[in-house]
PDB file of C-alpha atoms in Angstrom:
ATOM      1  CA  MET O 272     -12.140  -2.607  -3.594  1.00  0.00           C
ATOM      2  CA  LYS O 273     -11.982  -1.546  -7.231  1.00  0.00           C
ATOM      3  CA  ARG O 274     -12.604   2.089  -8.098  1.00  0.00           C
ATOM      4  CA  TYR O 275     -15.354   2.890 -10.568  1.00  0.00           C
ATOM      5  CA  LEU O 276     -14.368   4.155 -13.963  1.00  0.00           C
ATOM      6  CA  MET O 277     -13.353   7.796 -13.895  1.00  0.00           C
ATOM      7  CA  ALA O 278     -11.186   7.863 -16.991  1.00  0.00           C
ATOM      8  CA  MET O 279      -9.538   5.195 -19.080  1.00  0.00           C
ATOM      9  CA  THR O 280      -6.621   6.330 -21.152  1.00  0.00           C
ATOM     10  CA  LEU O 281      -4.425   4.984 -23.864  1.00  0.00           C
ATOM     11  CA  ALA O 282      -1.123   6.825 -24.113  1.00  0.00           C
ATOM     12  CA  ALA O 283       0.106   7.755 -27.574  1.00  0.00           C
ATOM     13  CA  SER O 284       3.277   5.741 -26.995  1.00  0.00           C
ATOM     14  CA  ALA O 285       1.305   2.487 -27.412  1.00  0.00           C
ATOM     15  CA  VAL O 286       0.818   1.699 -23.766  1.00  0.00           C
ATOM     16  CA  LEU O 287      -2.463   0.734 -22.254  1.00  0.00           C
ATOM     17  CA  THR O 288      -3.209   2.248 -18.877  1.00  0.00           C
ATOM     18  CA  GLY O 289      -5.889   1.825 -16.291  1.00  0.00           C
ATOM     19  CA  LEU O 290      -7.608   4.590 -14.436  1.00  0.00           C
ATOM     20  CA  ALA O 291      -6.033   8.008 -14.410  1.00  0.00           C
ATOM     21  CA  GLY O 292      -2.780   7.857 -12.517  1.00  0.00           C
ATOM     22  CA  ALA O 293      -2.490   4.070 -12.663  1.00  0.00           C
ATOM     23  CA  PRO O 294       0.777   2.497 -13.813  1.00  0.00           C
ATOM     24  CA  ALA O 295       1.016   1.796 -17.519  1.00  0.00           C
ATOM     25  CA  THR O 296       1.240  -1.619 -19.128  1.00  0.00           C
ATOM     26  CA  ALA O 297       3.034  -1.808 -22.460  1.00  0.00           C
ATOM     27  CA  ALA O 298       1.203  -3.068 -25.503  1.00  0.00           C
ATOM     28  CA  PRO O 299       2.901  -5.917 -27.380  1.00  0.00           C
ATOM     29  CA  GLY O 300       5.941  -4.910 -29.473  1.00  0.00           C
ATOM     30  CA  ASP O 301       4.939  -3.902 -33.003  1.00  0.00           C
ATOM     31  CA  CYS O 302       1.375  -2.945 -32.136  1.00  0.00           C
ATOM     32  CA  ALA O 303       0.297   0.479 -33.406  1.00  0.00           C
ATOM     33  CA  LEU O 304      -2.554   2.485 -31.924  1.00  0.00           C
ATOM     34  CA  PRO O 305      -5.076   4.384 -34.053  1.00  0.00           C
ATOM     35  CA  THR O 306      -5.132   8.176 -34.070  1.00  0.00           C
ATOM     36  CA  GLU O 307      -6.690   9.650 -30.922  1.00  0.00           C
ATOM     37  CA  ALA O 308      -6.827   6.216 -29.289  1.00  0.00           C
ATOM     38  CA  ASN O 309      -7.014   7.783 -25.824  1.00  0.00           C
ATOM     39  CA  ALA O 310     -10.157   9.780 -26.524  1.00  0.00           C
ATOM     40  CA  LYS O 311     -11.794   6.935 -28.464  1.00  0.00           C
ATOM     41  CA  ALA O 312     -11.141   4.362 -25.722  1.00  0.00           C
ATOM     42  CA  THR O 313     -12.538   6.743 -23.121  1.00  0.00           C
ATOM     43  CA  ARG O 314     -15.693   7.169 -25.225  1.00  0.00           C
ATOM     44  CA  VAL O 315     -16.077   3.380 -25.625  1.00  0.00           C
ATOM     45  CA  ALA O 316     -15.836   2.985 -21.833  1.00  0.00           C
ATOM     46  CA  SER O 317     -18.334   5.815 -21.281  1.00  0.00           C
ATOM     47  CA  GLY O 318     -20.701   4.362 -23.876  1.00  0.00           C
ATOM     48  CA  LEU O 319     -20.527   0.946 -22.236  1.00  0.00           C
ATOM     49  CA  ASN O 320     -21.473   2.343 -18.831  1.00  0.00           C
ATOM     50  CA  ALA O 321     -24.167   4.610 -20.309  1.00  0.00           C
ATOM     51  CA  PHE O 322     -25.701   1.549 -21.975  1.00  0.00           C
ATOM     52  CA  ARG O 323     -25.565  -0.467 -18.761  1.00  0.00           C
ATOM     53  CA  THR O 324     -27.112   2.354 -16.732  1.00  0.00           C
ATOM     54  CA  ALA O 325     -29.933   2.721 -19.286  1.00  0.00           C
ATOM     55  CA  GLN O 326     -30.598  -1.019 -18.925  1.00  0.00           C
ATOM     56  CA  GLY O 327     -30.830  -0.736 -15.136  1.00  0.00           C
ATOM     57  CA  LEU O 328     -27.504  -2.526 -14.676  1.00  0.00           C
ATOM     58  CA  SER O 329     -24.647  -1.465 -12.455  1.00  0.00           C
ATOM     59  CA  ARG O 330     -21.688   0.345 -13.923  1.00  0.00           C
ATOM     60  CA  VAL O 331     -18.528  -1.650 -14.481  1.00  0.00           C
ATOM     61  CA  SER O 332     -15.073  -0.519 -13.447  1.00  0.00           C
ATOM     62  CA  HIS O 333     -11.912  -0.680 -15.475  1.00  0.00           C
ATOM     63  CA  ASP O 334      -9.402  -3.426 -14.728  1.00  0.00           C
ATOM     64  CA  ARG O 335      -5.860  -3.249 -16.105  1.00  0.00           C
ATOM     65  CA  ALA O 336      -5.467  -7.028 -16.355  1.00  0.00           C
ATOM     66  CA  LEU O 337      -8.614  -7.271 -18.486  1.00  0.00           C
ATOM     67  CA  SER O 338      -7.287  -4.469 -20.690  1.00  0.00           C
ATOM     68  CA  ARG O 339      -4.014  -6.382 -21.088  1.00  0.00           C
ATOM     69  CA  ALA O 340      -5.977  -9.438 -22.253  1.00  0.00           C
ATOM     70  CA  ALA O 341      -8.025  -7.285 -24.637  1.00  0.00           C
ATOM     71  CA  GLN O 342      -4.905  -5.527 -25.958  1.00  0.00           C
ATOM     72  CA  VAL O 343      -3.172  -8.830 -26.690  1.00  0.00           C
ATOM     73  CA  GLN O 344      -6.092  -9.898 -28.877  1.00  0.00           C
ATOM     74  CA  ALA O 345      -6.418  -6.496 -30.575  1.00  0.00           C
ATOM     75  CA  CYS O 346      -2.715  -6.533 -31.492  1.00  0.00           C
ATOM     76  CA  ASP O 347      -2.866 -10.154 -32.624  1.00  0.00           C
ATOM     77  CA  LEU O 348      -5.838  -9.459 -34.898  1.00  0.00           C
ATOM     78  CA  ALA O 349      -4.222  -6.299 -36.307  1.00  0.00           C
ATOM     79  CA  ARG O 350      -0.958  -8.154 -37.081  1.00  0.00           C
ATOM     80  CA  SER O 351      -2.578 -11.276 -38.540  1.00  0.00           C
ATOM     81  CA  GLY O 352      -5.335  -9.574 -40.517  1.00  0.00           C
ATOM     82  CA  GLN O 353      -7.740 -12.178 -39.147  1.00  0.00           C
ATOM     83  CA  PHE O 354     -10.932 -11.354 -37.290  1.00  0.00           C
ATOM     84  CA  GLY O 355     -12.258 -13.693 -34.639  1.00  0.00           C
ATOM     85  CA  HIS O 356     -12.240 -14.616 -31.003  1.00  0.00           C
ATOM     86  CA  ARG O 357      -9.548 -17.283 -31.416  1.00  0.00           C
ATOM     87  CA  GLY O 358      -6.001 -15.948 -31.121  1.00  0.00           C
ATOM     88  CA  SER O 359      -3.249 -16.921 -33.556  1.00  0.00           C
ATOM     89  CA  ASP O 360      -1.887 -19.172 -30.787  1.00  0.00           C
ATOM     90  CA  GLY O 361      -5.263 -20.942 -30.515  1.00  0.00           C
ATOM     91  CA  SER O 362      -6.246 -19.123 -27.320  1.00  0.00           C
ATOM     92  CA  ASN O 363      -9.752 -17.998 -26.482  1.00  0.00           C
ATOM     93  CA  HIS O 364     -10.609 -14.922 -24.424  1.00  0.00           C
ATOM     94  CA  ARG O 365     -10.730 -16.950 -21.223  1.00  0.00           C
ATOM     95  CA  ALA O 366      -7.145 -18.193 -21.681  1.00  0.00           C
ATOM     96  CA  ARG O 367      -5.929 -14.661 -22.433  1.00  0.00           C
ATOM     97  CA  VAL O 368      -7.651 -13.352 -19.286  1.00  0.00           C
ATOM     98  CA  GLU O 369      -6.114 -16.129 -17.166  1.00  0.00           C
ATOM     99  CA  ARG O 370      -2.633 -15.404 -18.571  1.00  0.00           C
ATOM    100  CA  THR O 371      -2.818 -11.937 -17.007  1.00  0.00           C
ATOM    101  CA  GLY O 372      -3.384 -13.486 -13.568  1.00  0.00           C
ATOM    102  CA  TYR O 373      -7.007 -12.312 -13.416  1.00  0.00           C
ATOM    103  CA  CYS O 374      -9.361 -14.849 -11.840  1.00  0.00           C
ATOM    104  CA  ALA O 375     -12.694 -14.596 -13.654  1.00  0.00           C
ATOM    105  CA  GLY O 376     -15.864 -16.238 -12.447  1.00  0.00           C
ATOM    106  CA  VAL O 377     -17.601 -15.180 -15.667  1.00  0.00           C
ATOM    107  CA  SER O 378     -16.069 -13.522 -18.720  1.00  0.00           C
ATOM    108  CA  ALA O 379     -17.014 -12.584 -22.270  1.00  0.00           C
ATOM    109  CA  GLU O 380     -15.519 -10.709 -25.218  1.00  0.00           C
ATOM    110  CA  ASN O 381     -16.737  -8.357 -27.973  1.00  0.00           C
ATOM    111  CA  LEU O 382     -14.810  -7.422 -31.118  1.00  0.00           C
ATOM    112  CA  ALA O 383     -15.192  -4.574 -33.588  1.00  0.00           C
ATOM    113  CA  TRP O 384     -13.127  -3.833 -36.664  1.00  0.00           C
ATOM    114  CA  GLY O 385     -12.885  -0.763 -38.824  1.00  0.00           C
ATOM    115  CA  TYR O 386     -15.203   1.560 -36.931  1.00  0.00           C
ATOM    116  CA  PRO O 387     -13.459   4.955 -36.711  1.00  0.00           C
ATOM    117  CA  ARG O 388     -15.779   6.392 -34.026  1.00  0.00           C
ATOM    118  CA  ALA O 389     -16.459   4.989 -30.576  1.00  0.00           C
ATOM    119  CA  GLN O 390     -20.213   5.614 -30.821  1.00  0.00           C
ATOM    120  CA  GLN O 391     -20.335   3.421 -33.943  1.00  0.00           C
ATOM    121  CA  ILE O 392     -18.856   0.580 -31.903  1.00  0.00           C
ATOM    122  CA  ILE O 393     -21.337   0.951 -29.048  1.00  0.00           C
ATOM    123  CA  THR O 394     -24.285   1.324 -31.441  1.00  0.00           C
ATOM    124  CA  GLY O 395     -23.140  -1.670 -33.475  1.00  0.00           C
ATOM    125  CA  TRP O 396     -22.764  -3.858 -30.402  1.00  0.00           C
ATOM    126  CA  GLN O 397     -26.175  -2.754 -29.111  1.00  0.00           C
ATOM    127  CA  GLY O 398     -27.739  -3.782 -32.432  1.00  0.00           C
ATOM    128  CA  SER O 399     -26.278  -7.284 -32.338  1.00  0.00           C
ATOM    129  CA  PRO O 400     -27.990  -9.694 -29.907  1.00  0.00           C
ATOM    130  CA  GLY O 401     -24.767 -11.542 -29.007  1.00  0.00           C
ATOM    131  CA  HIS O 402     -22.702  -8.403 -28.505  1.00  0.00           C
ATOM    132  CA  ARG O 403     -25.519  -6.722 -26.593  1.00  0.00           C
ATOM    133  CA  LYS O 404     -25.644  -9.729 -24.266  1.00  0.00           C
ATOM    134  CA  VAL O 405     -21.941  -9.287 -23.466  1.00  0.00           C
ATOM    135  CA  MET O 406     -22.398  -5.565 -22.739  1.00  0.00           C
ATOM    136  CA  ALA O 407     -25.376  -6.401 -20.506  1.00  0.00           C
ATOM    137  CA  LEU O 408     -23.683  -9.276 -18.682  1.00  0.00           C
ATOM    138  CA  ASP O 409     -25.363  -8.736 -15.329  1.00  0.00           C
ATOM    139  CA  ARG O 410     -22.692 -10.501 -13.293  1.00  0.00           C
ATOM    140  CA  ALA O 411     -19.877  -8.464 -14.867  1.00  0.00           C
ATOM    141  CA  GLN O 412     -18.251  -5.996 -12.516  1.00  0.00           C
ATOM    142  CA  GLU O 413     -15.148  -5.078 -14.506  1.00  0.00           C
ATOM    143  CA  PHE O 414     -14.040  -4.526 -18.072  1.00  0.00           C
ATOM    144  CA  GLY O 415     -10.967  -3.963 -20.198  1.00  0.00           C
ATOM    145  CA  VAL O 416     -10.553  -2.403 -23.636  1.00  0.00           C
ATOM    146  CA  GLY O 417      -7.854  -3.026 -26.208  1.00  0.00           C
ATOM    147  CA  VAL O 418      -7.318  -1.226 -29.518  1.00  0.00           C
ATOM    148  CA  ALA O 419      -4.816  -1.593 -32.333  1.00  0.00           C
ATOM    149  CA  GLN O 420      -4.466  -0.107 -35.799  1.00  0.00           C
ATOM    150  CA  SER O 421      -4.631  -2.551 -38.692  1.00  0.00           C
ATOM    151  CA  ALA O 422      -4.552  -2.128 -42.455  1.00  0.00           C
ATOM    152  CA  LYS O 423      -8.364  -2.427 -42.379  1.00  0.00           C
ATOM    153  CA  GLY O 424      -8.844   0.178 -39.635  1.00  0.00           C
ATOM    154  CA  PRO O 425      -8.921   0.049 -35.852  1.00  0.00           C
ATOM    155  CA  VAL O 426      -9.475  -3.265 -34.096  1.00  0.00           C
ATOM    156  CA  TRP O 427     -11.377  -3.011 -30.800  1.00  0.00           C
ATOM    157  CA  VAL O 428     -11.674  -5.679 -28.115  1.00  0.00           C
ATOM    158  CA  LEU O 429     -13.875  -5.432 -25.032  1.00  0.00           C
ATOM    159  CA  VAL O 430     -13.515  -7.986 -22.242  1.00  0.00           C
ATOM    160  CA  MET O 431     -16.140  -8.100 -19.481  1.00  0.00           C
ATOM    161  CA  ALA O 432     -15.711 -10.173 -16.327  1.00  0.00           C
ATOM    162  CA  GLN O 433     -16.771 -10.924 -12.806  1.00  0.00           C
ATOM    163  CA  PRO O 434     -13.777 -11.497 -10.552  1.00  0.00           C
ATOM    164  CA  CYS O 435     -13.543 -14.712  -8.506  1.00  0.00           C
TER     165      CYS O 435
END
């Protein structure tokens, strides 16, 4: 059984981790993290669950595989300077999730670019019908967050999923 989110951390050495004490997973090679990535990622996760609770939905727990999928896309977008759900290799979020070995019954992805504060990301997603729908995905039980620093500011990726 998955543990509910207690704390999600990003280590300053560009590794994405799961819950406190969980083993780290390295971010792709030349991928830089924004300043205070750890605190910002924790606030995005908290904001996501606060939103879901306010909507009468269950909280979602962090999953390291989903964060790996999100981190791959965040790094790809930061390196390429592009902004979209399609990866530079042609992949969509579903393919990136499957590459981690995660079996998703349902999955969805949100992106944000350039927002320096986590609350701006959550507020922005809440104000967009498509992004709000992803955050409120009622069948979702788990999530992952990826973040990378680009020339245009931080790139954020949220992946929500229901495991098989």
